[in-house]
mmCIF file of N, CA and C in Angstrom:
data_model
loop_
_atom_site.group_PDB
_atom_site.id
_atom_site.type_symbol
_atom_site.label_atom_id
_atom_site.label_comp_id
_atom_site.label_asym_id
_atom_site.label_seq_id
_atom_site.Cartn_x
_atom_site.Cartn_y
_atom_site.Cartn_z
ATOM 1 N N MET N 10 -35.325 4.501 -19.366
ATOM 2 C CA MET N 10 -34.460 3.055 -19.593
ATOM 3 C C MET N 10 -34.251 2.576 -17.975
ATOM 4 N N GLN N 11 -34.332 1.398 -17.920
ATOM 5 C CA GLN N 11 -34.043 0.619 -16.763
ATOM 6 C C GLN N 11 -32.567 0.220 -16.796
ATOM 7 N N LEU N 12 -31.775 0.458 -15.819
ATOM 8 C CA LEU N 12 -30.345 0.121 -15.710
ATOM 9 C C LEU N 12 -30.482 -1.528 -15.335
ATOM 10 N N GLU N 13 -29.313 -2.219 -15.825
ATOM 11 C CA GLU N 13 -29.099 -3.478 -15.341
ATOM 12 C C GLU N 13 -27.786 -3.671 -14.846
ATOM 13 N N ILE N 14 -27.763 -4.508 -13.735
ATOM 14 C CA ILE N 14 -26.491 -4.901 -12.850
ATOM 15 C C ILE N 14 -25.723 -5.438 -14.056
ATOM 16 N N GLY N 15 -24.299 -5.250 -13.909
ATOM 17 C CA GLY N 15 -23.336 -5.727 -14.652
ATOM 18 C C GLY N 15 -23.138 -4.943 -15.969
ATOM 19 N N LYS N 16 -24.133 -4.302 -16.465
ATOM 20 C CA LYS N 16 -23.726 -3.480 -17.648
ATOM 21 C C LYS N 16 -22.919 -2.215 -17.666
ATOM 22 N N ILE N 17 -22.294 -1.951 -18.628
ATOM 23 C CA ILE N 17 -21.386 -0.801 -18.748
ATOM 24 C C ILE N 17 -22.197 0.359 -19.530
ATOM 25 N N TYR N 18 -22.121 1.575 -18.850
ATOM 26 C CA TYR N 18 -22.774 2.807 -19.331
ATOM 27 C C TYR N 18 -22.034 3.969 -19.585
ATOM 28 N N GLU N 19 -22.449 4.876 -20.373
ATOM 29 C CA GLU N 19 -21.824 6.180 -20.384
ATOM 30 C C GLU N 19 -22.256 7.039 -19.581
ATOM 31 N N GLY N 20 -21.471 8.126 -18.968
ATOM 32 C CA GLY N 20 -22.083 8.875 -17.931
ATOM 33 C C GLY N 20 -21.344 10.127 -17.708
ATOM 34 N N LYS N 21 -21.831 11.063 -16.876
ATOM 35 C CA LYS N 21 -21.153 12.323 -16.703
ATOM 36 C C LYS N 21 -21.168 12.575 -15.167
ATOM 37 N N VAL N 22 -19.920 13.168 -14.759
ATOM 38 C CA VAL N 22 -19.915 13.511 -13.209
ATOM 39 C C VAL N 22 -20.662 14.648 -13.044
ATOM 40 N N LYS N 23 -21.502 14.447 -11.810
ATOM 41 C CA LYS N 23 -22.240 15.510 -11.584
ATOM 42 C C LYS N 23 -21.944 16.271 -10.316
ATOM 43 N N GLY N 24 -21.490 15.498 -9.314
ATOM 44 C CA GLY N 24 -21.141 16.035 -8.090
ATOM 45 C C GLY N 24 -19.979 15.295 -7.362
ATOM 46 N N ILE N 25 -19.018 15.769 -6.852
ATOM 47 C CA ILE N 25 -17.877 15.050 -6.139
ATOM 48 C C ILE N 25 -17.928 15.411 -4.502
ATOM 49 N N THR N 26 -17.932 14.228 -3.817
ATOM 50 C CA THR N 26 -17.845 14.606 -2.437
ATOM 51 C C THR N 26 -16.577 13.615 -1.920
ATOM 52 N N GLN N 27 -16.069 13.759 -0.384
ATOM 53 C CA GLN N 27 -14.976 13.191 -0.318
ATOM 54 C C GLN N 27 -14.918 11.650 -0.191
ATOM 55 N N TYR N 28 -16.333 11.239 -0.278
ATOM 56 C CA TYR N 28 -16.176 9.589 -0.126
ATOM 57 C C TYR N 28 -16.807 9.030 -1.598
ATOM 58 N N GLY N 29 -17.053 9.825 -2.685
ATOM 59 C CA GLY N 29 -17.230 9.403 -3.904
ATOM 60 C C GLY N 29 -17.862 10.450 -4.959
ATOM 61 N N ALA N 30 -18.218 10.007 -6.084
ATOM 62 C CA ALA N 30 -18.909 10.811 -7.083
ATOM 63 C C ALA N 30 -20.187 10.353 -7.559
ATOM 64 N N PHE N 31 -20.980 11.523 -7.848
ATOM 65 C CA PHE N 31 -22.201 11.273 -8.387
ATOM 66 C C PHE N 31 -22.333 11.370 -9.829
ATOM 67 N N VAL N 32 -22.803 10.361 -10.593
ATOM 68 C CA VAL N 32 -22.672 10.181 -12.075
ATOM 69 C C VAL N 32 -24.256 10.196 -12.562
ATOM 70 N N ASP N 33 -24.646 11.199 -13.556
ATOM 71 C CA ASP N 33 -25.672 11.103 -14.185
ATOM 72 C C ASP N 33 -25.373 9.966 -15.493
ATOM 73 N N ILE N 34 -26.285 9.061 -15.704
ATOM 74 C CA ILE N 34 -25.921 7.992 -16.618
ATOM 75 C C ILE N 34 -26.860 8.364 -17.803
ATOM 76 N N ASP N 35 -26.475 8.396 -18.953
ATOM 77 C CA ASP N 35 -27.014 8.809 -20.028
ATOM 78 C C ASP N 35 -28.360 8.149 -20.388
ATOM 79 N N GLY N 36 -29.619 8.838 -19.837
ATOM 80 C CA GLY N 36 -30.903 8.322 -20.181
ATOM 81 C C GLY N 36 -31.180 7.169 -18.956
ATOM 82 N N GLY N 37 -30.575 7.354 -17.978
ATOM 83 C CA GLY N 37 -30.978 6.173 -17.113
ATOM 84 C C GLY N 37 -30.955 6.722 -15.363
ATOM 85 N N GLY N 38 -30.876 7.852 -15.114
ATOM 86 C CA GLY N 38 -30.732 8.558 -13.770
ATOM 87 C C GLY N 38 -29.570 8.534 -13.374
ATOM 88 N N THR N 39 -29.363 8.649 -11.971
ATOM 89 C CA THR N 39 -28.036 9.037 -11.258
ATOM 90 C C THR N 39 -27.659 7.838 -10.292
ATOM 91 N N GLY N 40 -26.208 7.625 -10.204
ATOM 92 C CA GLY N 40 -25.821 6.624 -9.427
ATOM 93 C C GLY N 40 -24.479 7.165 -8.784
ATOM 94 N N MET N 41 -24.109 6.527 -7.714
ATOM 95 C CA MET N 41 -22.808 7.115 -7.079
ATOM 96 C C MET N 41 -21.669 5.959 -7.144
ATOM 97 N N VAL N 42 -20.504 6.550 -7.474
ATOM 98 C CA VAL N 42 -19.188 5.753 -7.461
ATOM 99 C C VAL N 42 -18.660 5.867 -6.364
ATOM 100 N N HIS N 43 -18.313 4.791 -5.283
ATOM 101 C CA HIS N 43 -17.741 5.177 -4.018
ATOM 102 C C HIS N 43 -16.186 5.417 -4.428
ATOM 103 N N ILE N 44 -15.593 5.987 -3.465
ATOM 104 C CA ILE N 44 -14.329 6.326 -3.597
ATOM 105 C C ILE N 44 -13.511 4.905 -4.032
ATOM 106 N N SER N 45 -13.482 4.099 -3.167
ATOM 107 C CA SER N 45 -12.837 2.714 -3.697
ATOM 108 C C SER N 45 -13.183 2.131 -5.026
ATOM 109 N N GLU N 46 -14.102 2.452 -5.630
ATOM 110 C CA GLU N 46 -14.348 1.988 -7.229
ATOM 111 C C GLU N 46 -14.006 2.989 -8.015
ATOM 112 N N VAL N 47 -13.068 3.916 -7.442
ATOM 113 C CA VAL N 47 -12.698 4.776 -8.870
ATOM 114 C C VAL N 47 -11.542 4.396 -9.611
ATOM 115 N N ALA N 48 -10.572 3.757 -8.802
ATOM 116 C CA ALA N 48 -9.293 3.321 -9.475
ATOM 117 C C ALA N 48 -8.734 2.069 -8.854
ATOM 118 N N ASN N 49 -7.806 1.521 -9.675
ATOM 119 C CA ASN N 49 -7.141 0.063 -9.071
ATOM 120 C C ASN N 49 -6.321 0.423 -8.034
ATOM 121 N N ALA N 50 -5.604 1.580 -7.881
ATOM 122 C CA ALA N 50 -4.770 2.064 -6.954
ATOM 123 C C ALA N 50 -5.791 2.858 -5.724
ATOM 124 N N PHE N 51 -5.001 2.841 -4.466
ATOM 125 C CA PHE N 51 -5.557 3.785 -3.412
ATOM 126 C C PHE N 51 -5.813 4.920 -3.840
ATOM 127 N N VAL N 52 -7.140 5.545 -3.357
ATOM 128 C CA VAL N 52 -7.399 7.058 -3.874
ATOM 129 C C VAL N 52 -7.659 7.624 -2.498
ATOM 130 N N SER N 53 -6.643 8.465 -2.266
ATOM 131 C CA SER N 53 -7.066 9.362 -0.933
ATOM 132 C C SER N 53 -7.919 10.675 -1.311
ATOM 133 N N ASP N 54 -7.496 11.275 -2.554
ATOM 134 C CA ASP N 54 -8.234 12.444 -2.840
ATOM 135 C C ASP N 54 -8.871 12.172 -4.203
ATOM 136 N N ILE N 55 -10.321 11.809 -4.259
ATOM 137 C CA ILE N 55 -10.919 11.710 -5.377
ATOM 138 C C ILE N 55 -10.883 12.730 -6.704
ATOM 139 N N LYS N 56 -10.466 14.145 -6.235
ATOM 140 C CA LYS N 56 -10.518 15.262 -7.158
ATOM 141 C C LYS N 56 -9.177 14.873 -7.996
ATOM 142 N N GLU N 57 -8.482 14.094 -7.558
ATOM 143 C CA GLU N 57 -6.938 13.817 -8.475
ATOM 144 C C GLU N 57 -7.433 12.876 -9.576
ATOM 145 N N TYR N 58 -8.383 12.268 -9.698
ATOM 146 C CA TYR N 58 -9.003 11.220 -10.717
ATOM 147 C C TYR N 58 -10.320 11.975 -11.444
ATOM 148 N N LEU N 59 -11.172 12.521 -10.760
ATOM 149 C CA LEU N 59 -12.268 13.127 -11.613
ATOM 150 C C LEU N 59 -12.383 14.345 -11.334
ATOM 151 N N LYS N 60 -13.366 15.222 -12.345
ATOM 152 C CA LYS N 60 -13.530 16.368 -12.366
ATOM 153 C C LYS N 60 -15.003 16.557 -12.642
ATOM 154 N N GLU N 61 -15.793 17.629 -12.215
ATOM 155 C CA GLU N 61 -17.175 17.719 -12.557
ATOM 156 C C GLU N 61 -17.188 17.777 -14.080
ATOM 157 N N ASN N 62 -18.374 17.142 -14.652
ATOM 158 C CA ASN N 62 -18.589 17.265 -15.932
ATOM 159 C C ASN N 62 -17.758 16.508 -16.899
ATOM 160 N N GLN N 63 -16.896 15.473 -16.101
ATOM 161 C CA GLN N 63 -16.104 14.852 -16.819
ATOM 162 C C GLN N 63 -17.115 13.512 -17.556
ATOM 163 N N PRO N 64 -17.030 13.117 -18.751
ATOM 164 C CA PRO N 64 -17.386 12.035 -19.254
ATOM 165 C C PRO N 64 -16.687 10.695 -18.985
ATOM 166 N N VAL N 65 -17.504 9.812 -18.316
ATOM 167 C CA VAL N 65 -16.960 8.644 -17.749
ATOM 168 C C VAL N 65 -17.614 7.334 -17.942
ATOM 169 N N LYS N 66 -16.849 6.125 -18.060
ATOM 170 C CA LYS N 66 -17.603 4.900 -18.390
ATOM 171 C C LYS N 66 -17.611 4.143 -16.902
ATOM 172 N N VAL N 67 -19.116 3.740 -16.754
ATOM 173 C CA VAL N 67 -19.330 3.182 -15.226
ATOM 174 C C VAL N 67 -20.017 1.749 -15.696
ATOM 175 N N LYS N 68 -19.804 0.943 -14.348
ATOM 176 C CA LYS N 68 -20.465 -0.330 -14.587
ATOM 177 C C LYS N 68 -21.525 -0.304 -13.493
ATOM 178 N N VAL N 69 -22.528 -0.693 -13.622
ATOM 179 C CA VAL N 69 -23.647 -0.757 -12.574
ATOM 180 C C VAL N 69 -23.198 -2.071 -11.733
ATOM 181 N N ILE N 70 -22.834 -2.053 -10.226
ATOM 182 C CA ILE N 70 -22.647 -3.025 -9.526
ATOM 183 C C ILE N 70 -23.611 -3.460 -8.606
ATOM 184 N N GLY N 71 -24.656 -2.546 -8.368
ATOM 185 C CA GLY N 71 -25.755 -2.940 -7.407
ATOM 186 C C GLY N 71 -26.971 -1.858 -7.292
ATOM 187 N N ILE N 72 -27.888 -2.414 -7.140
ATOM 188 C CA ILE N 72 -29.353 -1.477 -7.169
ATOM 189 C C ILE N 72 -29.978 -1.724 -5.830
ATOM 190 N N ASN N 73 -29.945 -0.997 -4.771
ATOM 191 C CA ASN N 73 -30.636 -1.508 -3.477
ATOM 192 C C ASN N 73 -32.340 -1.275 -3.521
ATOM 193 N N GLU N 74 -32.913 -1.600 -2.466
ATOM 194 C CA GLU N 74 -34.428 -1.649 -2.359
ATOM 195 C C GLU N 74 -34.880 -0.265 -2.630
ATOM 196 N N ALA N 75 -34.011 0.862 -1.956
ATOM 197 C CA ALA N 75 -34.866 2.151 -2.299
ATOM 198 C C ALA N 75 -34.490 2.778 -3.831
ATOM 199 N N GLY N 76 -33.756 1.926 -4.607
ATOM 200 C CA GLY N 76 -33.435 2.248 -6.006
ATOM 201 C C GLY N 76 -32.252 3.122 -6.043
ATOM 202 N N LYS N 77 -31.319 3.020 -5.023
ATOM 203 C CA LYS N 77 -30.035 3.791 -5.273
ATOM 204 C C LYS N 77 -29.168 2.955 -5.984
ATOM 205 N N VAL N 78 -28.207 3.541 -7.005
ATOM 206 C CA VAL N 78 -27.698 2.673 -7.793
ATOM 207 C C VAL N 78 -26.188 2.877 -7.219
ATOM 208 N N SER N 79 -25.345 1.758 -7.264
ATOM 209 C CA SER N 79 -23.969 1.683 -6.993
ATOM 210 C C SER N 79 -23.352 1.494 -8.284
ATOM 211 N N LEU N 80 -22.203 2.314 -8.539
ATOM 212 C CA LEU N 80 -21.433 2.210 -9.840
ATOM 213 C C LEU N 80 -19.889 1.984 -9.517
ATOM 214 N N SER N 81 -19.201 1.551 -10.485
ATOM 215 C CA SER N 81 -17.935 1.295 -10.616
ATOM 216 C C SER N 81 -17.080 1.737 -11.666
ATOM 217 N N ILE N 82 -16.224 2.625 -11.765
ATOM 218 C CA ILE N 82 -15.455 3.042 -12.778
ATOM 219 C C ILE N 82 -14.240 2.066 -13.006
ATOM 220 N N LYS N 83 -13.699 1.590 -11.902
ATOM 221 C CA LYS N 83 -12.293 0.698 -12.219
ATOM 222 C C LYS N 83 -13.021 -0.671 -12.875
ATOM 223 N N LYS N 84 -14.163 -1.064 -12.704
ATOM 224 C CA LYS N 84 -14.481 -2.484 -13.271
ATOM 225 C C LYS N 84 -14.918 -2.119 -14.441
ATOM 226 N N ALA N 85 -15.438 -1.053 -15.077
ATOM 227 C CA ALA N 85 -15.784 -0.467 -16.264
ATOM 228 C C ALA N 85 -14.630 -0.699 -17.449
ATOM 229 N N VAL N 86 -13.331 -0.275 -16.817
ATOM 230 C CA VAL N 86 -12.204 -0.328 -17.781
ATOM 231 C C VAL N 86 -11.645 -1.604 -18.013
ATOM 232 N N ASP N 87 -11.284 -1.759 -19.418
ATOM 233 C CA ASP N 87 -11.042 -3.001 -19.892
ATOM 234 C C ASP N 87 -9.753 -3.692 -19.490
ATOM 235 N N ASN N 88 -8.612 -2.943 -19.085
ATOM 236 C CA ASN N 88 -7.519 -3.550 -18.699
ATOM 237 C C ASN N 88 -7.535 -3.833 -17.222
ATOM 238 N N PRO N 89 -7.353 -5.266 -17.081
ATOM 239 C CA PRO N 89 -7.111 -5.816 -15.828
ATOM 240 C C PRO N 89 -5.953 -5.427 -14.954
ATOM 241 N N PRO N 90 -5.999 -5.634 -13.747
ATOM 242 C CA PRO N 90 -4.862 -5.094 -12.842
ATOM 243 C C PRO N 90 -3.644 -5.937 -13.306
ATOM 244 N N GLN N 91 -2.506 -5.273 -13.742
ATOM 245 C CA GLN N 91 -1.263 -6.153 -14.134
ATOM 246 C C GLN N 91 -0.607 -6.949 -12.779
ATOM 247 N N PRO N 92 -0.146 -8.194 -13.173
ATOM 248 C CA PRO N 92 0.611 -8.764 -11.975
ATOM 249 C C PRO N 92 1.594 -8.033 -11.581
ATOM 250 N N ARG N 93 2.156 -8.161 -10.409
ATOM 251 C CA ARG N 93 3.163 -7.296 -9.720
ATOM 252 C C ARG N 93 4.680 -7.710 -10.313
ATOM 253 N N GLN N 94 5.351 -6.983 -10.776
ATOM 254 C CA GLN N 94 6.589 -7.116 -11.564
ATOM 255 C C GLN N 94 7.687 -7.462 -10.682
ATOM 256 N N PRO N 95 8.541 -8.221 -10.625
ATOM 257 C CA PRO N 95 9.710 -8.420 -9.813
ATOM 258 C C PRO N 95 10.452 -7.168 -9.842
ATOM 259 N N LYS N 96 11.306 -6.793 -8.623
ATOM 260 C CA LYS N 96 12.249 -5.788 -8.644
ATOM 261 C C LYS N 96 13.267 -5.958 -9.586
ATOM 262 N N LYS N 97 13.852 -4.891 -10.067
ATOM 263 C CA LYS N 97 15.073 -4.811 -10.888
ATOM 264 C C LYS N 97 16.191 -5.580 -10.491
ATOM 265 N N ASN N 98 16.399 -5.327 -9.313
ATOM 266 C CA ASN N 98 17.693 -5.931 -8.496
ATOM 267 C C ASN N 98 17.626 -7.432 -8.351
ATOM 268 N N ASP N 99 16.422 -7.891 -8.242
ATOM 269 C CA ASP N 99 16.398 -9.549 -7.856
ATOM 270 C C ASP N 99 16.572 -10.386 -8.848
ATOM 271 N N GLY N 100 16.715 -10.094 -10.109
ATOM 272 C CA GLY N 100 16.883 -10.760 -11.263
ATOM 273 C C GLY N 100 16.079 -12.142 -11.239
ATOM 274 N N GLY N 101 14.804 -12.103 -10.564
ATOM 275 C CA GLY N 101 14.029 -13.118 -10.849
ATOM 276 C C GLY N 101 14.378 -14.430 -10.001
ATOM 277 N N ASN N 102 15.401 -14.487 -9.508
ATOM 278 C CA ASN N 102 16.139 -15.790 -8.761
ATOM 279 C C ASN N 102 16.098 -15.512 -7.254
ATOM 280 N N ARG N 103 15.204 -14.995 -6.582
ATOM 281 C CA ARG N 103 15.095 -14.523 -5.289
ATOM 282 C C ARG N 103 14.823 -15.806 -4.468
ATOM 283 N N ARG N 104 15.835 -16.047 -3.269
ATOM 284 C CA ARG N 104 15.763 -16.903 -2.413
ATOM 285 C C ARG N 104 14.732 -16.485 -1.673
ATOM 286 N N PRO N 105 13.965 -17.361 -0.728
ATOM 287 C CA PRO N 105 12.795 -16.965 0.284
ATOM 288 C C PRO N 105 13.610 -16.468 1.288
ATOM 289 N N ASN N 106 12.671 -15.558 2.013
ATOM 290 C CA ASN N 106 13.394 -14.896 3.174
ATOM 291 C C ASN N 106 13.357 -15.671 4.491
ATOM 292 N N VAL N 107 14.460 -16.446 4.432
ATOM 293 C CA VAL N 107 14.517 -17.523 5.558
ATOM 294 C C VAL N 107 16.008 -17.028 6.361
ATOM 295 N N TRP N 108 15.787 -16.943 7.733
ATOM 296 C CA TRP N 108 17.028 -16.870 8.369
ATOM 297 C C TRP N 108 18.007 -17.915 8.622
ATOM 298 N N GLU N 109 19.136 -17.743 8.262
ATOM 299 C CA GLU N 109 19.987 -18.717 8.285
ATOM 300 C C GLU N 109 21.196 -18.170 9.190
ATOM 301 N N PRO N 110 21.509 -19.205 10.140
ATOM 302 C CA PRO N 110 22.894 -18.649 10.834
ATOM 303 C C PRO N 110 23.892 -18.619 10.410
ATOM 304 N N LYS N 111 24.820 -17.632 10.920
ATOM 305 C CA LYS N 111 26.030 -17.300 10.099
ATOM 306 C C LYS N 111 27.159 -18.494 10.227
ATOM 307 N N LYS N 112 27.833 -19.083 9.448
ATOM 308 C CA LYS N 112 28.542 -19.958 9.654
ATOM 309 C C LYS N 112 29.993 -19.450 10.422
ATOM 310 N N GLN N 113 30.200 -20.156 11.356
ATOM 311 C CA GLN N 113 31.141 -19.975 12.394
ATOM 312 C C GLN N 113 32.506 -20.360 11.788
ATOM 313 N N PRO N 114 33.656 -19.625 12.120
ATOM 314 C CA PRO N 114 34.884 -20.405 11.785
ATOM 315 C C PRO N 114 35.463 -21.508 12.660
ATOM 316 N N PRO N 115 36.294 -22.444 12.028
ATOM 317 C CA PRO N 115 36.572 -23.639 13.198
ATOM 318 C C PRO N 115 37.340 -22.977 14.275
ATOM 319 N N MET N 116 37.109 -23.669 15.348
ATOM 320 C CA MET N 116 37.564 -23.255 16.631
ATOM 321 C C MET N 116 39.101 -23.003 16.580
ATOM 322 N N SER N 117 39.933 -23.921 15.848
ATOM 323 C CA SER N 117 41.428 -23.427 15.689
ATOM 324 C C SER N 117 41.600 -22.266 15.174
ATOM 325 N N GLU N 118 40.794 -21.516 14.465
ATOM 326 C CA GLU N 118 41.138 -20.193 13.896
ATOM 327 C C GLU N 118 40.970 -19.130 14.827
ATOM 328 N N LEU N 119 40.008 -19.313 15.917
ATOM 329 C CA LEU N 119 39.516 -18.407 16.947
ATOM 330 C C LEU N 119 40.663 -18.195 18.012
ATOM 331 N N SER N 120 40.343 -16.761 18.341
ATOM 332 C CA SER N 120 41.300 -16.241 19.694
ATOM 333 C C SER N 120 40.703 -16.786 20.929
ATOM 334 N N PHE N 121 41.420 -16.857 22.023
ATOM 335 C CA PHE N 121 40.914 -17.320 23.325
ATOM 336 C C PHE N 121 39.602 -16.294 23.470
ATOM 337 N N GLU N 122 39.573 -14.899 23.359
ATOM 338 C CA GLU N 122 38.534 -14.367 23.649
ATOM 339 C C GLU N 122 37.256 -14.561 22.813
ATOM 340 N N ASP N 123 37.532 -14.810 21.680
ATOM 341 C CA ASP N 123 36.153 -15.241 20.668
ATOM 342 C C ASP N 123 35.680 -16.519 21.062
ATOM 343 N N MET N 124 36.528 -17.461 21.563
ATOM 344 C CA MET N 124 36.025 -18.809 22.019
ATOM 345 C C MET N 124 35.446 -18.761 23.579
ATOM 346 N N LEU N 125 35.742 -17.599 24.270
ATOM 347 C CA LEU N 125 35.156 -17.352 25.461
ATOM 348 C C LEU N 125 33.836 -16.770 25.062
ATOM 349 N N THR N 126 33.566 -15.902 24.307
ATOM 350 C CA THR N 126 32.520 -15.287 23.914
ATOM 351 C C THR N 126 31.486 -16.293 23.502
ATOM 352 N N ARG N 127 31.856 -17.169 22.608
ATOM 353 C CA ARG N 127 30.867 -17.976 21.924
ATOM 354 C C ARG N 127 30.572 -19.098 23.089
ATOM 355 N N PHE N 128 31.327 -19.442 23.927
ATOM 356 C CA PHE N 128 31.122 -20.250 24.973
ATOM 357 C C PHE N 128 29.992 -19.817 25.843
ATOM 358 N N LYS N 129 30.061 -18.413 26.250
ATOM 359 C CA LYS N 129 29.288 -17.489 27.221
ATOM 360 C C LYS N 129 27.728 -17.543 26.397
ATOM 361 N N GLN N 130 27.873 -17.378 25.133
ATOM 362 C CA GLN N 130 26.545 -17.227 24.431
ATOM 363 C C GLN N 130 25.751 -18.439 24.292
ATOM 364 N N ASN N 131 26.474 -19.591 24.225
ATOM 365 C CA ASN N 131 26.027 -20.933 24.204
ATOM 366 C C ASN N 131 25.567 -21.176 25.416
ATOM 367 N N SER N 132 26.105 -20.981 26.618
ATOM 368 C CA SER N 132 25.746 -21.306 27.870
ATOM 369 C C SER N 132 24.426 -20.471 28.242
ATOM 370 N N GLU N 133 24.393 -19.276 27.994
ATOM 371 C CA GLU N 133 23.243 -18.556 28.294
ATOM 372 C C GLU N 133 22.201 -19.053 27.587
ATOM 373 N N GLU N 134 22.013 -19.381 26.221
ATOM 374 C CA GLU N 134 21.031 -19.872 25.305
ATOM 375 C C GLU N 134 20.395 -21.033 26.296
ATOM 376 N N ARG N 135 21.426 -21.908 26.589
ATOM 377 C CA ARG N 135 21.094 -23.333 27.045
ATOM 378 C C ARG N 135 20.345 -23.102 28.454
ATOM 379 N N MET N 136 20.932 -22.067 29.263
ATOM 380 C CA MET N 136 20.268 -21.811 30.333
ATOM 381 C C MET N 136 18.683 -21.330 30.195
ATOM 382 N N CYS N 137 18.494 -20.317 29.348
ATOM 383 C CA CYS N 137 17.306 -19.908 29.158
ATOM 384 C C CYS N 137 16.327 -20.998 28.631
ATOM 385 N N ASP N 138 17.136 -21.852 27.802
ATOM 386 C CA ASP N 138 16.231 -22.996 27.304
ATOM 387 C C ASP N 138 15.489 -24.025 28.505
ATOM 388 N N LEU N 139 16.394 -24.298 29.298
ATOM 389 C CA LEU N 139 16.261 -25.041 30.657
ATOM 390 C C LEU N 139 15.357 -24.232 31.425
ATOM 391 N N LYS N 140 15.381 -22.991 31.577
ATOM 392 C CA LYS N 140 14.537 -22.265 32.555
ATOM 393 C C LYS N 140 13.195 -22.190 31.850
ATOM 394 N N ARG N 141 12.812 -22.039 30.579
ATOM 395 C CA ARG N 141 11.686 -21.907 30.005
ATOM 396 C C ARG N 141 11.029 -23.388 30.203
ATOM 397 N N SER N 142 11.771 -24.802 29.865
ATOM 398 C CA SER N 142 11.279 -25.833 29.976
ATOM 399 C C SER N 142 10.753 -26.030 31.314
ATOM 400 N N THR N 143 11.525 -25.879 32.461
ATOM 401 C CA THR N 143 11.060 -26.081 33.789
ATOM 402 C C THR N 143 9.825 -25.324 34.037
ATOM 403 N N ASP N 144 9.843 -24.068 33.727
ATOM 404 C CA ASP N 144 8.441 -23.153 34.014
ATOM 405 C C ASP N 144 7.469 -23.795 33.480
ATOM 406 N N ARG N 145 7.451 -24.239 32.172
ATOM 407 C CA ARG N 145 6.469 -24.937 31.505
ATOM 408 C C ARG N 145 5.773 -26.089 32.339
ATOM 409 N N LYS N 146 6.871 -26.865 32.706
ATOM 410 C CA LYS N 146 6.473 -28.231 33.580
ATOM 411 C C LYS N 146 5.815 -27.749 34.701
ATOM 412 N N ASN N 147 6.515 -26.835 35.476
ATOM 413 C CA ASN N 147 5.696 -26.449 36.501
ATOM 414 C C ASN N 147 4.739 -25.509 36.612
ATOM 415 N N GLY N 148 4.310 -25.116 35.415
ATOM 416 C CA GLY N 148 3.234 -24.220 35.291
ATOM 417 C C GLY N 148 3.303 -22.728 35.851
ATOM 418 N N THR N 149 4.515 -22.355 35.780
ATOM 419 C CA THR N 149 4.716 -21.052 36.450
ATOM 420 C C THR N 149 5.196 -20.063 35.358
ATOM 421 N N ARG N 150 4.892 -18.873 35.321
ATOM 422 C CA ARG N 150 5.322 -18.016 34.288
ATOM 423 C C ARG N 150 5.664 -16.745 34.828
ATOM 424 N N ARG N 151 6.759 -16.185 34.241
ATOM 425 C CA ARG N 151 7.084 -14.707 34.767
ATOM 426 C C ARG N 151 6.372 -13.710 33.895
ATOM 427 N N LYS N 152 6.149 -12.775 34.764
ATOM 428 C CA LYS N 152 5.445 -11.373 34.072
ATOM 429 C C LYS N 152 6.114 -10.169 34.018
#
């Protein structure tokens, strides 16, 4: 029997390696399922998903010039991957992850130390911006 690309066949796992599994297709020869084609999830150990002599459905996804057959188990399964569900605690009304500055209390409610700290911070930020601006204009950069 000639295998056709895109068609689904019944088969049996004949050998398992660390990079995939060899499957005997009923009446059609042998093909290999790469580890990335075993399941929709990341597979680190193929033996968690397949056992030798296990019956499987496979889809032929390619045949090269040498006659080697590439198979897929995850594409042969009828259930497509489910869309990602929102987390339970976000309620579906999640705001985009955008940084927003904290609202500062009015100056009349701040102590002298708080006002001095705010002044120092603003002064340092402005000095850094001015220094960056002049460095760009002069074409110099610090390393």
